[in-house]
Backbone as CSV, one residue per row, in Angstrom:
resi,resn,N_x,N_y,N_z,CA_x,CA_y,CA_z,C_x,C_y,C_z
1,MET,0.603,-0.971,-0.059,-0.186,-0.110,0.118,1.199,1.397,0.013
2,LEU,0.835,2.152,-0.660,1.271,3.521,-1.351,0.960,4.392,-0.097
3,ARG,1.906,4.678,0.701,2.021,5.298,2.128,2.402,6.739,1.369
4,ILE,1.576,8.088,2.482,1.742,9.614,2.064,2.878,10.046,2.806
5,LEU,3.894,10.586,3.344,4.718,11.383,4.692,4.438,13.023,3.743
6,GLN,4.348,13.748,5.026,4.235,15.307,4.695,4.676,16.356,5.680
7,PRO,6.617,15.158,6.794,6.773,15.936,7.154,7.060,17.478,6.908
8,PHE,6.470,18.491,6.455,6.949,19.525,6.704,5.452,20.515,7.606
9,GLU,4.977,19.716,6.655,3.529,19.413,7.940,3.256,19.763,9.498
10,ILE,5.076,19.709,9.996,5.032,19.782,11.101,5.612,20.985,11.660
11,PHE,5.376,22.299,10.925,5.806,24.063,10.675,4.225,24.436,10.255
12,GLN,2.464,24.214,9.254,2.631,23.831,9.008,0.717,23.854,9.797
13,LYS,1.133,22.642,10.681,-0.403,22.427,11.021,0.088,21.531,12.448
14,ALA,1.511,22.403,12.844,1.598,22.065,14.981,0.802,21.713,15.771
15,ALA,-0.640,22.477,14.708,-1.911,22.689,15.550,-2.428,21.312,15.717
16,SER,-1.806,19.953,15.691,-2.758,19.157,14.967,-1.668,17.941,15.084
17,SER,-0.536,18.561,16.043,0.928,17.759,15.940,1.003,17.522,18.051
18,VAL,1.389,16.455,17.994,1.794,15.903,19.329,3.297,15.721,19.535
19,CYS,3.718,16.940,20.140,5.125,17.502,20.433,5.682,16.482,21.728
20,ILE,7.018,16.085,21.852,8.054,15.747,22.878,9.292,16.175,22.868
21,TRP,9.804,16.600,23.780,10.522,17.651,23.496,11.464,16.636,24.967
22,LEU,12.623,16.085,24.184,13.784,15.263,24.754,14.649,16.141,25.334
23,ASN,15.412,15.026,26.236,16.426,15.484,27.193,18.189,15.041,26.107
24,GLY,18.891,16.089,26.126,19.436,16.262,25.950,21.021,17.814,24.706
25,GLU,21.300,17.745,24.179,22.313,19.154,23.549,21.159,20.300,23.509
26,PRO,21.305,21.000,24.389,19.663,22.890,24.103,20.071,23.051,23.015
27,THR,21.671,23.037,22.306,21.185,23.988,21.575,20.657,23.449,20.067
28,ALA,20.617,22.442,20.367,19.599,21.148,18.933,18.119,21.815,18.346
29,ILE,17.460,22.383,19.791,16.150,22.946,20.116,15.978,24.653,19.484
30,GLY,16.220,25.002,18.301,16.784,26.368,19.009,14.896,26.986,18.045
31,LYS,15.225,28.176,17.929,13.445,29.149,17.664,12.385,28.566,16.728
32,ARG,13.068,27.647,15.761,11.347,26.421,15.189,10.931,25.865,15.956
33,ALA,12.676,25.586,16.728,11.580,23.997,16.857,10.590,24.811,18.195
34,GLU,11.340,25.583,19.019,10.401,26.248,20.022,8.606,26.824,19.230
35,ILE,8.406,27.761,18.590,7.766,27.526,17.476,6.505,26.746,17.490
36,ILE,7.169,25.178,17.327,6.240,24.582,16.816,5.797,23.640,17.697
37,TRP,6.345,23.670,18.606,6.067,23.470,21.198,4.882,23.934,21.677
38,ASN,5.893,25.223,20.891,4.374,25.856,21.685,3.374,25.878,21.640
39,ASP,3.003,26.158,19.116,1.553,25.920,18.880,0.812,24.624,18.737
40,ALA,1.783,23.316,19.272,1.560,21.755,18.860,0.544,21.533,20.593
41,LYS,-0.288,20.510,19.023,-1.908,20.422,20.793,-1.160,19.797,21.733
42,TYR,-0.791,18.734,21.440,-0.307,18.582,23.417,1.629,18.577,23.659
43,ARG,2.071,18.842,23.944,3.315,18.875,24.972,3.303,18.081,26.250
44,VAL,3.727,17.223,25.521,5.666,16.225,26.395,6.457,16.084,26.894
45,ALA,7.023,16.561,27.524,8.423,16.538,28.028,8.827,15.883,28.172
46,THR,9.892,14.275,28.690,11.265,13.224,28.874,10.924,13.945,30.269
47,ASP,11.185,13.192,31.819,11.780,13.996,33.040,13.039,14.826,32.442
48,GLY,14.088,14.366,31.767,15.336,15.532,32.058,14.953,16.536,31.411
49,ALA,13.800,16.351,30.415,14.100,17.685,29.237,13.017,18.881,29.919
50,ILE,12.237,18.331,31.358,12.078,19.716,32.156,12.952,20.946,32.814
51,ASN,14.216,19.735,32.617,15.041,21.115,33.184,14.995,21.400,32.101
52,GLU,15.900,21.939,31.266,16.146,22.689,29.706,14.953,23.606,29.687
53,ILE,13.504,23.612,30.214,12.815,23.395,29.241,12.085,24.999,31.116
54,GLN,12.806,25.093,31.651,12.443,25.819,33.527,12.635,26.588,32.412
55,LYS,14.644,26.574,31.893,14.910,28.103,32.231,15.027,28.828,30.466
56,ARG,14.113,28.654,29.592,13.556,29.100,28.924,11.535,28.815,28.416
57,SER,11.342,29.614,30.222,10.098,29.529,31.014,8.966,30.471,30.344
58,ASN,10.200,31.278,29.950,9.551,32.785,29.358,9.702,32.921,27.666
59,ASP,9.156,31.842,27.528,9.048,31.144,25.351,8.730,30.942,25.628
60,VAL,8.831,29.170,26.688,7.913,27.882,25.688,7.157,27.704,27.028
61,HIS,6.063,27.310,25.733,4.402,26.522,27.261,4.963,25.670,27.731
62,TRP,4.623,25.655,28.815,4.482,24.010,29.657,3.849,23.027,29.271
63,PRO,4.629,22.346,29.577,4.434,21.181,28.686,3.215,20.506,29.811
64,HIS,1.465,19.600,29.243,1.047,19.302,29.578,1.499,17.928,30.897
65,ILE,1.833,16.826,30.545,2.838,15.608,30.708,4.454,15.479,30.481
66,VAL,4.993,15.457,31.535,6.322,14.855,32.045,5.829,13.251,32.534
67,CYS,7.265,12.544,31.309,6.997,11.805,32.139,8.809,10.864,31.658
68,GLY,8.669,9.797,32.329,10.015,9.322,32.623,10.012,7.482,33.967
69,ASP,10.735,7.020,34.452,11.031,6.824,35.124,11.643,8.054,35.959
70,PHE,11.625,9.414,35.580,12.188,10.969,36.605,13.660,10.258,37.306
71,ASP,14.095,9.378,37.180,16.001,9.441,37.153,16.542,10.896,36.899
72,SER,16.573,11.546,36.465,16.572,13.342,35.808,16.605,14.115,35.370
73,LEU,14.591,13.376,36.685,14.547,15.175,36.854,14.916,15.411,38.250
74,ASP,15.176,16.577,38.161,15.332,18.265,39.167,13.863,18.534,40.269
75,LYS,14.877,17.870,41.158,13.170,18.080,42.531,13.109,19.078,43.057
76,GLN,13.806,20.109,42.966,13.907,21.051,43.329,12.640,22.406,42.054
77,ILE,12.793,21.477,40.666,11.923,22.118,39.924,10.259,21.658,40.601
78,ASP,9.613,22.996,39.965,7.883,23.097,40.522,7.115,21.965,39.195
79,VAL,6.486,21.432,38.432,6.287,21.082,37.644,4.922,21.439,37.406
80,LYS,4.156,22.137,38.072,3.111,23.557,38.223,2.180,22.160,37.396
81,SER,1.353,22.832,36.486,0.698,22.132,36.252,0.449,20.607,35.062
82,ALA,1.945,20.398,35.329,2.103,19.205,33.874,0.960,18.396,34.794
83,LYS,1.306,17.242,34.578,0.765,15.758,35.142,1.688,14.758,35.027
84,LEU,1.870,14.393,36.349,3.431,13.783,36.819,2.634,11.921,35.934
85,VAL,3.150,11.783,35.134,3.373,10.729,34.384,4.473,9.086,34.399
86,HIS,4.602,8.385,35.431,5.140,7.832,35.986,5.285,5.705,35.031
87,LEU,6.455,6.865,34.423,6.981,5.642,33.239,8.446,3.888,33.495
88,PRO,8.185,3.297,34.508,9.119,2.969,35.430,10.412,1.264,34.503
89,ASP,9.782,1.542,33.844,9.816,0.252,32.433,11.336,0.448,31.647
90,GLN,12.434,-0.673,32.341,13.397,0.014,32.443,13.777,-1.023,31.305
91,ASP,13.337,-2.009,30.531,13.957,-2.674,29.220,13.488,-1.609,28.242
92,LYS,12.950,-0.803,28.530,12.322,0.372,27.407,12.811,2.528,27.417
93,THR,13.492,2.935,26.555,13.807,4.063,26.571,11.954,5.163,27.072
94,ASP,13.298,5.994,27.742,12.077,7.368,27.723,11.256,7.393,26.603
95,LEU,12.285,8.179,25.607,11.475,8.233,24.314,10.107,6.713,23.804
96,THR,10.552,5.799,24.257,10.437,5.023,23.977,8.805,4.577,24.571
97,LYS,9.315,4.252,25.405,7.921,4.949,26.191,6.871,6.238,26.385
98,ALA,7.407,7.573,25.903,7.440,8.522,25.939,5.831,8.354,24.313
99,ILE,6.403,7.827,23.664,5.364,6.952,22.508,4.973,7.227,22.701
100,GLU,4.762,5.322,22.965,3.462,4.354,22.769,3.172,5.471,24.194
101,LEU,3.030,6.478,25.049,1.909,7.002,26.080,1.057,7.656,25.547
102,CYS,1.577,8.350,24.341,0.515,9.475,22.870,0.177,8.795,22.578
103,LEU,0.293,7.500,21.981,-0.835,6.396,21.010,-1.137,5.841,21.947
104,GLU,-1.245,5.377,23.020,-2.668,4.004,24.396,-3.573,6.143,24.553
105,ARG,-2.563,6.918,24.379,-4.103,8.664,24.866,-5.044,8.672,23.291
106,GLN,-4.584,8.020,22.764,-4.959,8.006,20.297,-6.334,7.072,20.415
107,LYS,-5.254,6.061,21.138,-5.961,4.503,20.811,-7.693,5.102,22.148
108,SER,-7.146,5.695,22.698,-8.385,5.831,23.891,-9.250,6.921,23.334
109,GLU,-9.000,7.752,22.600,-9.732,8.890,22.009,-9.497,9.760,22.710
110,GLU,-9.632,9.638,23.849,-8.927,10.679,24.976,-7.739,12.038,23.910
111,TRP,-6.642,11.858,23.278,-6.591,13.291,22.431,-6.816,12.644,21.062
112,LYS,-6.248,12.979,20.373,-6.925,13.116,18.252,-5.607,14.141,18.079
113,PHE,-4.495,13.471,17.328,-4.227,14.237,15.731,-3.278,13.231,15.648
114,ASP,-3.073,14.195,13.760,-2.275,13.327,12.415,-0.809,13.174,13.217
115,ARG,0.740,13.222,14.182,1.347,13.579,13.470,2.244,13.586,15.825
116,ILE,3.545,12.991,16.031,4.099,13.206,16.337,5.923,13.646,15.729
117,VAL,6.074,14.957,17.051,7.524,15.840,17.228,7.805,15.852,17.093
118,LEU,9.624,15.201,17.826,9.938,15.003,18.881,11.344,15.910,18.335
119,LEU,11.680,16.703,19.278,12.228,18.162,19.566,13.671,17.300,20.242
120,GLY,14.507,17.656,19.174,16.298,16.193,20.135,16.621,15.182,19.667
121,GLY,17.544,15.006,20.222,17.265,13.698,19.851,18.580,12.531,18.945
122,LEU,18.742,13.712,18.683,20.680,13.259,17.222,21.168,14.145,17.710
123,ASN,21.250,14.766,19.030,23.558,15.070,19.143,23.480,14.176,20.486
124,GLY,24.400,15.435,21.225,24.815,14.521,22.450,25.686,13.133,22.301
125,ARG,24.930,12.825,23.225,26.072,10.855,23.306,25.092,10.144,21.926
126,PHE,26.538,9.419,21.293,25.814,8.945,19.741,25.278,7.833,20.273
127,ASP,25.386,6.222,21.790,24.344,5.876,22.207,22.519,6.279,21.939
128,HIS,22.926,7.421,22.407,21.177,7.977,22.586,19.583,8.398,21.204
129,THR,22.193,9.375,20.370,20.944,9.489,18.420,20.593,7.781,18.606
130,MET,21.234,7.128,18.306,21.248,5.664,17.827,19.712,5.357,18.321
131,SER,18.914,5.306,19.821,18.080,4.795,20.651,16.968,5.871,19.785
132,THR,17.536,6.896,18.999,15.608,7.727,18.906,15.301,7.311,17.238
133,LEU,16.940,6.896,16.851,16.252,6.194,15.678,15.697,4.666,15.790
134,SER,16.470,4.077,17.113,15.422,2.416,16.567,13.969,2.812,17.048
135,SER,13.529,4.025,18.200,12.522,4.596,18.382,11.802,4.513,17.219
136,LEU,12.274,5.635,16.243,11.549,6.471,14.742,11.024,4.556,13.879
137,MET,11.816,3.442,14.000,12.122,2.334,13.271,10.938,1.264,13.950
138,THR,10.810,1.220,16.075,9.607,0.860,15.912,9.012,1.234,15.908
139,PHE,8.491,2.580,15.711,7.129,3.385,15.329,6.209,3.776,14.264
140,VAL,6.953,2.868,12.391,7.090,3.434,11.851,5.826,3.741,11.116
141,GLU,4.596,2.873,11.298,3.685,3.007,10.965,3.205,3.985,11.911
142,PHE,3.133,4.991,11.640,2.668,6.379,12.729,3.315,7.263,11.819
143,PRO,3.058,8.547,11.641,4.460,9.860,11.466,4.674,10.378,12.672
144,VAL,6.064,9.802,12.706,7.112,10.625,13.307,8.208,11.654,12.955
145,PHE,8.482,12.965,13.184,9.532,12.670,12.586,10.649,13.451,14.347
146,VAL,11.713,14.145,12.964,12.607,14.047,14.602,13.238,15.064,13.955
147,LEU,12.988,17.149,14.532,13.654,18.137,14.720,14.875,17.951,15.600
148,ASP,16.174,18.943,14.030,16.647,19.852,15.616,17.232,20.945,14.206
149,ALA,18.051,21.438,14.810,18.812,23.410,14.623,18.988,22.456,12.887
150,SER,19.567,21.096,12.726,20.266,21.552,11.582,18.839,20.473,10.238
151,ASN,18.874,19.577,11.182,17.855,17.840,10.885,16.461,17.977,10.963
152,LEU,16.170,17.281,9.786,14.633,16.916,9.792,14.353,15.274,9.719
153,VAL,14.430,14.101,10.036,14.905,12.570,9.683,12.843,11.933,10.254
154,MET,13.625,10.961,9.309,11.307,10.880,9.764,11.954,8.337,9.452
155,ALA,11.460,7.249,10.094,11.896,6.253,9.529,10.161,6.381,8.025
156,VAL,10.894,5.483,6.919,9.840,4.925,5.842,10.267,3.718,5.624
157,SER,8.200,3.645,5.662,8.408,1.794,5.997,8.914,1.025,4.396
158,GLU,8.473,-0.077,5.077,8.933,-1.094,3.380,7.601,-0.621,2.911
159,GLY,8.381,-1.213,2.186,7.069,-1.348,0.495,7.418,0.306,-0.082
160,GLU,6.382,0.823,-0.629,5.849,2.191,-1.421,5.371,3.368,-1.163
161,SER,6.563,4.554,-0.822,6.148,5.563,-0.120,6.464,7.205,-1.094
162,LEU,5.955,7.932,-0.419,6.094,9.529,-1.431,6.478,9.919,0.014
163,ILE,7.214,10.776,-0.426,7.951,12.495,0.814,7.601,13.507,0.300
164,ASP,6.527,14.280,0.651,6.444,15.330,0.104,7.478,16.575,0.624
165,LEU,7.995,17.182,0.103,8.828,18.496,0.899,8.274,19.019,0.538
166,ASN,9.348,21.026,1.176,9.292,21.794,0.757,10.838,22.326,0.488
167,LEU,11.460,22.583,-0.492,12.411,23.079,-1.191,12.550,24.466,-0.245
168,PRO,12.030,25.777,-0.895,12.930,27.071,0.739,13.059,26.895,1.777
169,MET,13.101,25.265,2.804,13.115,25.293,3.571,14.168,24.536,4.463
170,CYS,14.962,23.623,2.000,15.883,22.879,2.878,16.375,22.942,2.212
171,THR,18.131,23.184,1.730,19.809,22.707,1.100,19.457,21.783,0.111
172,LYS,18.462,20.680,0.052,18.252,19.938,-0.121,19.612,18.373,-0.189
173,MET,19.951,18.835,0.391,21.016,17.499,1.421,20.175,16.662,2.161
174,CYS,20.695,15.531,1.633,19.614,13.927,1.548,20.180,12.997,2.590
175,GLY,20.217,12.036,2.685,20.815,10.504,3.145,19.692,9.763,3.283
176,ILE,19.377,8.162,2.577,19.102,7.823,3.089,19.606,6.562,4.025
177,ILE,19.162,6.064,4.584,19.819,5.655,5.099,19.105,3.899,5.692
178,PRO,19.593,2.901,5.602,19.906,1.563,5.995,19.864,1.352,7.548
179,LEU,18.640,0.536,7.882,19.132,0.899,9.781,18.008,-1.027,9.755
180,ALA,18.498,-1.593,8.777,17.867,-2.997,8.774,18.717,-4.242,9.356
181,GLN,19.025,-4.872,9.998,19.516,-5.428,10.038,19.738,-6.458,8.283
182,LYS,19.581,-6.165,7.748,19.959,-7.010,6.349,19.622,-6.585,4.899
183,PRO,20.174,-6.430,3.591,20.075,-5.877,2.943,18.943,-4.811,2.352
184,THR,19.405,-3.851,2.313,18.155,-3.059,1.134,17.915,-2.044,0.721
185,ILE,17.179,-3.402,-0.373,17.178,-3.123,-1.479,15.941,-2.216,-2.429
186,VAL,16.805,-0.395,-2.698,15.622,0.741,-2.289,16.111,0.866,-3.990
187,THR,14.446,1.320,-5.310,14.163,2.092,-5.874,13.642,3.643,-4.995
188,SER,14.712,4.611,-6.062,13.899,5.374,-5.545,13.728,6.532,-6.968
189,LYS,12.607,7.925,-6.981,12.266,8.906,-8.052,12.787,10.381,-7.333
190,GLY,13.486,11.451,-7.812,12.973,12.915,-6.918,14.904,12.319,-6.654
191,LEU,15.700,12.013,-7.130,17.445,12.743,-6.204,18.258,12.862,-7.242
192,LYS,19.389,13.201,-6.828,20.413,13.814,-8.366,21.112,12.349,-8.451
193,TRP,21.087,11.535,-7.142,21.878,10.320,-7.563,20.846,9.724,-7.423
194,GLU,19.896,8.986,-8.237,19.019,8.143,-8.317,19.784,6.407,-7.826
195,LEU,18.551,5.741,-6.858,18.301,4.220,-7.369,18.083,3.066,-7.325
196,ALA,18.815,2.368,-8.022,17.619,2.558,-9.084,18.170,0.291,-8.537
197,ALA,17.109,-0.293,-7.601,17.123,-1.347,-6.959,18.379,-1.467,-6.313
198,HIS,18.884,-0.640,-5.723,20.175,-0.347,-5.407,20.244,-1.151,-4.055
199,SER,21.296,-2.035,-3.084,21.622,-1.936,-2.225,22.053,-1.813,-0.665
200,LEU,21.140,-1.621,-0.939,22.437,-0.484,0.636,22.140,-0.892,2.272
201,GLU,23.874,-1.157,2.401,24.235,-1.832,3.996,25.169,-1.140,4.117
202,PHE,24.826,-1.162,6.308,26.793,-0.443,6.713,27.444,-1.778,6.599
203,GLY,28.588,-0.988,6.366,29.687,-1.994,5.377,29.741,-1.787,3.837
204,LYS,28.803,-1.399,3.286,29.107,-1.684,1.742,28.472,-0.032,0.914
205,LEU,27.373,-0.153,1.060,26.633,1.331,0.530,25.908,1.970,0.875
206,ILE,25.757,3.277,1.482,24.745,3.289,2.038,25.009,4.852,1.215
207,SER,23.446,6.197,1.443,23.096,6.807,0.215,23.453,8.184,0.940
208,SER,24.196,8.754,1.388,24.524,10.048,1.926,25.719,11.175,1.145
209,SER,25.092,11.827,1.413,25.027,13.682,0.775,24.612,13.798,-0.475
210,ASN,23.340,12.838,-0.471,22.528,12.814,-2.218,21.656,14.805,-2.009
211,GLU,21.030,14.871,-3.002,19.749,16.035,-3.497,18.816,14.925,-3.518
212,VAL,17.801,15.488,-2.920,16.493,16.040,-3.786,16.559,16.870,-4.515
213,THR,15.530,16.714,-5.894,15.735,18.033,-6.540,14.874,17.814,-7.389
214,THR,12.691,16.909,-6.627,11.967,18.485,-6.733,11.111,18.005,-5.365
215,ASP,10.153,18.464,-4.924,9.392,18.469,-3.976,8.733,17.220,-3.450
216,GLN,9.019,16.479,-4.658,7.702,15.178,-3.675,9.103,14.154,-4.524
217,ILE,9.765,13.175,-3.728,10.241,11.939,-4.150,9.387,10.516,-3.521
218,SER,9.727,9.753,-3.760,9.405,8.436,-3.842,10.116,6.955,-3.442
219,PHE,10.094,6.026,-2.818,10.629,5.393,-2.521,10.745,3.730,-2.221
220,ASN,11.372,2.847,-2.951,10.174,1.911,-2.754,11.724,0.669,-2.182
221,SER,10.865,-0.354,-1.322,11.982,-0.705,-0.971,11.689,-2.050,-0.220
222,ASN,13.002,-2.830,0.631,12.165,-4.471,0.496,12.114,-4.311,2.508
223,ALA,12.837,-3.303,3.298,13.017,-2.934,4.032,12.529,-1.597,4.819
224,HIS,12.871,-1.317,5.673,12.316,-0.147,6.368,13.821,0.957,6.322
225,LEU,13.924,1.553,6.452,14.463,2.695,6.095,14.624,4.093,7.002
226,MET,15.938,4.781,6.488,15.481,6.738,7.227,15.802,7.611,6.098
227,PHE,15.302,8.183,6.808,14.998,9.415,5.308,15.239,10.704,6.096
228,THR,16.738,11.487,5.175,16.883,12.703,6.748,17.180,14.631,5.759
229,ILE,16.813,14.566,5.957,17.069,16.066,5.542,17.905,16.787,5.345
230,GLU,18.459,17.469,5.179,19.361,18.712,6.375,18.160,20.512,5.622
231,LEU,18.115,21.091,6.751,17.284,22.052,6.799,17.825,23.522,5.787
232,VAL,17.457,24.097,6.361,18.590,25.712,6.174,18.413,26.103,6.966
233,SER,19.096,27.354,7.928,20.152,27.774,9.018,18.411,27.866,10.093
234,ASN,18.509,27.508,10.995,17.178,27.768,11.515,16.895,29.325,11.990
């Protein structure tokens, strides 16, 4: 089944999004991300992120929910009106648990939203970055996008997918990264260096530093993959 991804709607339709603020490098979350956070229908902070939100309290709205195992929460911070949701499962990351929480609220019809936007999660410790990408793969069937100061990243499910872009907002530099633990056969349309049933695999070929040439690109792949595009300066 053809899947259509519209990642740049996070900038125009934040009011129908859930926004999750992740603990990490503060410089990864700039003014552009703050606007999306403030306009989001629902705002969720992982426990470590509330410390940074507190520092920016003059510029950003308070979250509706603070969740996690609370090992990173500064006990001196007044969480104000935010609901605290304890998610103690140590076999899952705070991000995975936060996404599960949002989707459970959607399923129960307590919340209604069209996409999830993650702020941060790509900077700082490399194992945390890989953990973020793993979470994207876990929830590949729902539109989840990661935004930092320079990148917009998303998982693309196996099969045929269309991705709508906004070329004025990006540098056109992109990457098609195979994260499945098997050779990923990809055919593309809309790239400077097209993939024609190319096999992408770590240790062999990955399609980094490619370029988009049109405002809609397509992929046909036998496995899930990661698509990343560079944004113009924040």
